[in-house]
Amino acid sequence: MRGALRVCTTGLATAVLAAGLTACTGGEKDEPTNSAKGAKAAVVKACTDGTFTWTGVRKKDRLTGVSEARRVAPDGSYKARMERVYTPRPAVRAAGPTVSPAEVLFSLGKRIGEIDSYARTLAEVDGDTYSFTDVHLAPPDLDSGVSKVTGPGENVEYVGVREWEGDFRYTCSGGKTTTGHARNWTVDISGILSCDESVDGDGLALQAARRSCAEGSRVLEKA
């Protein structure tokens, strides 16, 4: 088994974060005025019928974990300890009237084809939930699922994700706009490579080889 790649979609989440930020202002005369109990600054919310526009949307496969180079056991079993090299996390940064981060990710998910929905907004979705809209989505485990390997030589196990990001503009009918940047990941990628065999391209397998295979290994001859 050489340069094998297993890809699986993230699937559906059990909950969706659709609540935006909230705040209140104090205007009564008996409102506490010290810094600890003073009135909070008002948060201006964006309209609920605005339009998202995306620019600079791009994807990148990111290596999240890699093992040391190890030989296969006599019985053909293979299990190496993985070291995390990157932790993918959903992120939404915005300036302007507050827009729900889940709505931003819903729009991005539709833009890249991760979310297949006729609903214009997440609030209009009837019953379906999407892990892509969860701003607290946990990173995938460092487990490629590889348990058996055939053939001699030193092998390296690796895992990664496909990460998407882009810039957005949310425009209301009255002209108010919110601008920002959003990022999330869509698939788990995993595989195993041999330090004694070449790999195609400059993807995750080669990145893993550069981290774990010894200098002079065949896999690094053209790297």
CSV table of C-alpha atoms in Angstrom, one decimal:
chain,number,residue,atom,x,y,z
A,1,MET,CA,0.0,0.0,0.0
A,2,ARG,CA,1.8,3.1,-1.2
A,3,GLY,CA,0.7,6.7,-1.2
A,4,ALA,CA,-2.9,5.6,-0.4
A,5,LEU,CA,-5.4,8.4,0.2
A,6,ARG,CA,-8.6,8.1,2.1
A,7,VAL,CA,-11.0,11.0,2.0
A,8,CYS,CA,-14.2,11.3,4.0
A,9,THR,CA,-16.7,14.2,4.3
A,10,THR,CA,-17.3,15.8,7.7
A,11,GLY,CA,-21.0,15.0,7.6
A,12,LEU,CA,-23.7,16.6,9.7
A,13,ALA,CA,-23.3,18.1,13.1
A,14,THR,CA,-25.8,17.7,16.0
A,15,ALA,CA,-26.1,21.4,16.6
A,16,VAL,CA,-25.9,24.7,14.7
A,17,LEU,CA,-24.8,28.0,16.2
A,18,ALA,CA,-27.2,30.6,14.8
A,19,ALA,CA,-27.3,33.1,17.6
A,20,GLY,CA,-25.6,36.5,17.1
A,21,LEU,CA,-23.9,38.7,19.6
A,22,THR,CA,-26.2,40.5,22.0
A,23,ALA,CA,-25.7,43.5,24.3
A,24,CYS,CA,-27.7,46.1,26.3
A,25,THR,CA,-27.3,49.7,27.2
A,26,GLY,CA,-28.1,51.3,30.5
A,27,GLY,CA,-30.1,54.5,30.6
A,28,GLU,CA,-31.8,54.6,34.0
A,29,LYS,CA,-30.5,57.0,36.6
A,30,ASP,CA,-30.0,54.3,39.2
A,31,GLU,CA,-27.8,52.2,36.8
A,32,PRO,CA,-24.3,51.5,38.4
A,33,THR,CA,-21.6,53.7,37.0
A,34,ASN,CA,-18.3,52.0,38.1
A,35,SER,CA,-16.2,50.2,35.5
A,36,ALA,CA,-17.2,46.7,36.8
A,37,LYS,CA,-21.0,47.3,36.7
A,38,GLY,CA,-21.3,50.1,34.1
A,39,ALA,CA,-23.5,50.0,31.1
A,40,LYS,CA,-22.2,47.9,28.1
A,41,ALA,CA,-21.7,49.5,24.8
A,42,ALA,CA,-24.5,48.9,22.3
A,43,VAL,CA,-24.0,46.3,19.6
A,44,VAL,CA,-25.4,47.2,16.2
A,45,LYS,CA,-26.9,44.2,14.5
A,46,ALA,CA,-27.0,43.8,10.7
A,47,CYS,CA,-30.2,43.4,8.9
A,48,THR,CA,-31.6,39.8,8.4
A,49,ASP,CA,-32.3,40.2,4.7
A,50,GLY,CA,-28.9,41.3,3.5
A,51,THR,CA,-26.7,39.8,0.7
A,52,PHE,CA,-23.3,38.1,0.9
A,53,THR,CA,-20.7,38.8,-1.7
A,54,TRP,CA,-17.5,36.6,-1.6
A,55,THR,CA,-14.0,37.4,-3.1
A,56,GLY,CA,-10.7,35.7,-2.9
A,57,VAL,CA,-12.2,32.3,-2.0
A,58,ARG,CA,-9.5,29.7,-2.0
A,59,LYS,CA,-8.7,26.2,-0.7
A,60,LYS,CA,-5.5,24.6,0.6
A,61,ASP,CA,-4.7,21.1,1.9
A,62,ARG,CA,-3.1,21.4,5.3
A,63,LEU,CA,-1.0,18.8,7.0
A,64,THR,CA,-2.4,18.4,10.5
A,65,GLY,CA,-0.4,15.4,11.8
A,66,VAL,CA,2.5,13.1,10.9
A,67,SER,CA,4.3,10.1,12.4
A,68,GLU,CA,7.9,9.2,12.6
A,69,ALA,CA,9.2,6.8,10.0
A,70,ARG,CA,8.7,3.2,11.1
A,71,ARG,CA,9.1,-0.2,9.7
A,72,VAL,CA,6.2,-2.6,9.4
A,73,ALA,CA,6.0,-5.3,12.2
A,74,PRO,CA,6.6,-8.9,11.1
A,75,ASP,CA,2.8,-9.6,11.2
A,76,GLY,CA,2.2,-6.7,8.8
A,77,SER,CA,0.6,-4.5,11.5
A,78,TYR,CA,1.5,-0.8,11.5
A,79,LYS,CA,0.7,1.8,14.1
A,80,ALA,CA,2.8,4.9,14.7
A,81,ARG,CA,2.3,7.8,17.2
A,82,MET,CA,1.1,10.9,15.4
A,83,GLU,CA,2.4,14.4,16.2
A,84,ARG,CA,0.2,17.4,15.5
A,85,VAL,CA,1.7,20.0,13.3
A,86,TYR,CA,-1.4,22.2,12.7
A,87,THR,CA,-4.8,22.6,14.4
A,88,PRO,CA,-7.6,23.7,12.0
A,89,ARG,CA,-10.3,25.9,13.6
A,90,PRO,CA,-13.3,27.7,12.1
A,91,ALA,CA,-12.9,31.5,12.3
A,92,VAL,CA,-15.0,34.5,11.4
A,93,ARG,CA,-13.6,38.1,11.7
A,94,ALA,CA,-15.9,41.0,10.8
A,95,ALA,CA,-16.1,44.8,11.0
A,96,GLY,CA,-19.4,46.6,11.0
A,97,PRO,CA,-22.9,45.7,12.1
A,98,THR,CA,-22.9,42.2,13.8
A,99,VAL,CA,-23.7,39.2,11.6
A,100,SER,CA,-24.0,35.7,13.0
A,101,PRO,CA,-20.8,33.8,12.4
A,102,ALA,CA,-22.9,30.7,11.6
A,103,GLU,CA,-24.7,32.7,8.9
A,104,VAL,CA,-21.3,33.7,7.5
A,105,LEU,CA,-20.1,30.1,7.4
A,106,PHE,CA,-23.5,29.0,5.9
A,107,SER,CA,-23.0,31.4,3.0
A,108,LEU,CA,-19.4,30.3,2.6
A,109,GLY,CA,-20.4,26.7,2.6
A,110,LYS,CA,-22.9,27.3,-0.1
A,111,ARG,CA,-20.4,29.2,-2.1
A,112,ILE,CA,-17.9,26.4,-2.2
A,113,GLY,CA,-20.5,23.6,-2.6
A,114,GLU,CA,-20.1,22.1,0.8
A,115,ILE,CA,-23.7,22.9,1.7
A,116,ASP,CA,-26.4,21.9,-0.6
A,117,SER,CA,-29.5,23.9,0.4
A,118,TYR,CA,-32.1,26.0,-1.3
A,119,ALA,CA,-32.5,28.1,1.8
A,120,ARG,CA,-31.3,31.7,1.4
A,121,THR,CA,-30.1,31.9,5.0
A,122,LEU,CA,-29.4,29.5,7.8
A,123,ALA,CA,-32.3,30.8,9.7
A,124,GLU,CA,-34.6,29.7,6.9
A,125,VAL,CA,-33.3,26.1,6.9
A,126,ASP,CA,-36.0,23.6,7.9
A,127,GLY,CA,-34.6,20.9,10.1
A,128,ASP,CA,-31.2,20.3,8.5
A,129,THR,CA,-27.9,21.0,10.4
A,130,TYR,CA,-24.4,21.5,9.0
A,131,SER,CA,-21.1,20.9,10.8
A,132,PHE,CA,-19.6,23.6,8.5
A,133,THR,CA,-21.6,26.3,10.3
A,134,ASP,CA,-20.4,25.4,13.8
A,135,VAL,CA,-17.8,27.9,14.8
A,136,HIS,CA,-16.8,25.6,17.7
A,137,LEU,CA,-16.2,22.6,15.4
A,138,ALA,CA,-13.5,20.4,17.0
A,139,PRO,CA,-10.5,19.5,14.8
A,140,PRO,CA,-10.3,15.9,13.6
A,141,ASP,CA,-8.5,13.3,15.6
A,142,LEU,CA,-5.0,12.4,14.6
A,143,ASP,CA,-5.9,8.9,13.4
A,144,SER,CA,-5.6,7.8,9.7
A,145,GLY,CA,-7.2,4.5,10.3
A,146,VAL,CA,-4.2,2.7,8.8
A,147,SER,CA,-3.6,-0.7,10.6
A,148,LYS,CA,-2.0,-2.9,7.9
A,149,VAL,CA,0.8,-2.2,5.5
A,150,THR,CA,2.4,-4.5,2.9
A,151,GLY,CA,6.0,-4.4,1.8
A,152,PRO,CA,9.4,-3.6,3.4
A,153,GLY,CA,10.9,-0.2,4.1
A,154,GLU,CA,10.2,2.7,6.4
A,155,ASN,CA,6.7,4.2,6.3
A,156,VAL,CA,5.2,7.5,7.4
A,157,GLU,CA,1.6,8.0,8.4
A,158,TYR,CA,0.0,11.4,7.9
A,159,VAL,CA,-3.4,13.2,8.1
A,160,GLY,CA,-4.7,16.6,6.9
A,161,VAL,CA,-7.7,18.7,6.1
A,162,ARG,CA,-8.9,20.8,3.1
A,163,GLU,CA,-9.2,24.3,4.4
A,164,TRP,CA,-11.3,27.0,2.7
A,165,GLU,CA,-11.2,30.8,3.3
A,166,GLY,CA,-12.3,34.0,1.7
A,167,ASP,CA,-13.3,37.6,2.2
A,168,PHE,CA,-17.0,38.6,2.5
A,169,ARG,CA,-19.2,41.7,2.3
A,170,TYR,CA,-22.7,41.6,3.8
A,171,THR,CA,-24.8,44.4,2.4
A,172,CYS,CA,-28.2,45.5,3.7
A,173,SER,CA,-30.9,47.2,1.6
A,174,GLY,CA,-30.3,50.5,3.5
A,175,GLY,CA,-26.6,50.5,2.4
A,176,LYS,CA,-25.1,49.4,5.7
A,177,THR,CA,-22.4,46.8,5.2
A,178,THR,CA,-20.3,44.4,7.2
A,179,THR,CA,-17.0,43.2,5.9
A,180,GLY,CA,-14.8,40.4,7.1
A,181,HIS,CA,-12.9,37.1,6.5
A,182,ALA,CA,-14.0,33.5,7.2
A,183,ARG,CA,-12.3,30.2,7.3
A,184,ASN,CA,-13.2,26.5,7.9
A,185,TRP,CA,-12.3,23.0,6.8
A,186,THR,CA,-14.3,20.5,4.9
A,187,VAL,CA,-12.7,17.0,4.6
A,188,ASP,CA,-10.3,14.7,6.4
A,189,ILE,CA,-7.4,13.4,4.4
A,190,SER,CA,-5.2,10.5,5.5
A,191,GLY,CA,-2.6,8.2,4.0
A,192,ILE,CA,0.7,6.5,4.4
A,193,LEU,CA,3.9,6.8,2.3
A,194,SER,CA,7.1,4.8,1.9
A,195,CYS,CA,10.4,6.7,2.4
A,196,ASP,CA,11.8,4.2,-0.2
A,197,GLU,CA,9.4,5.2,-3.0
A,198,SER,CA,8.7,8.5,-4.8
A,199,VAL,CA,5.4,10.3,-4.5
A,200,ASP,CA,3.6,12.4,-7.1
A,201,GLY,CA,3.2,16.2,-6.8
A,202,ASP,CA,4.0,18.4,-3.9
A,203,GLY,CA,1.0,17.6,-1.7
A,204,LEU,CA,0.6,16.3,1.9
A,205,ALA,CA,2.5,13.1,1.3
A,206,LEU,CA,5.6,15.0,0.3
A,207,GLN,CA,5.2,17.5,3.2
A,208,ALA,CA,5.0,14.5,5.5
A,209,ALA,CA,8.1,12.9,3.9
A,210,ARG,CA,10.1,16.1,4.4
A,211,ARG,CA,9.3,16.0,8.1
A,212,SER,CA,9.9,12.3,8.8
A,213,CYS,CA,12.0,10.6,6.2
A,214,ALA,CA,15.8,10.6,6.6
A,215,GLU,CA,17.9,12.8,4.3
A,216,GLY,CA,18.8,10.9,1.2
A,217,SER,CA,15.6,8.8,1.1
A,218,ARG,CA,14.3,8.1,-2.4
A,219,VAL,CA,11.1,10.0,-1.7
A,220,LEU,CA,13.1,13.1,-1.2
A,221,GLU,CA,15.3,12.8,-4.3
A,222,LYS,CA,13.2,15.3,-6.3
A,223,ALA,CA,11.8,17.3,-3.4
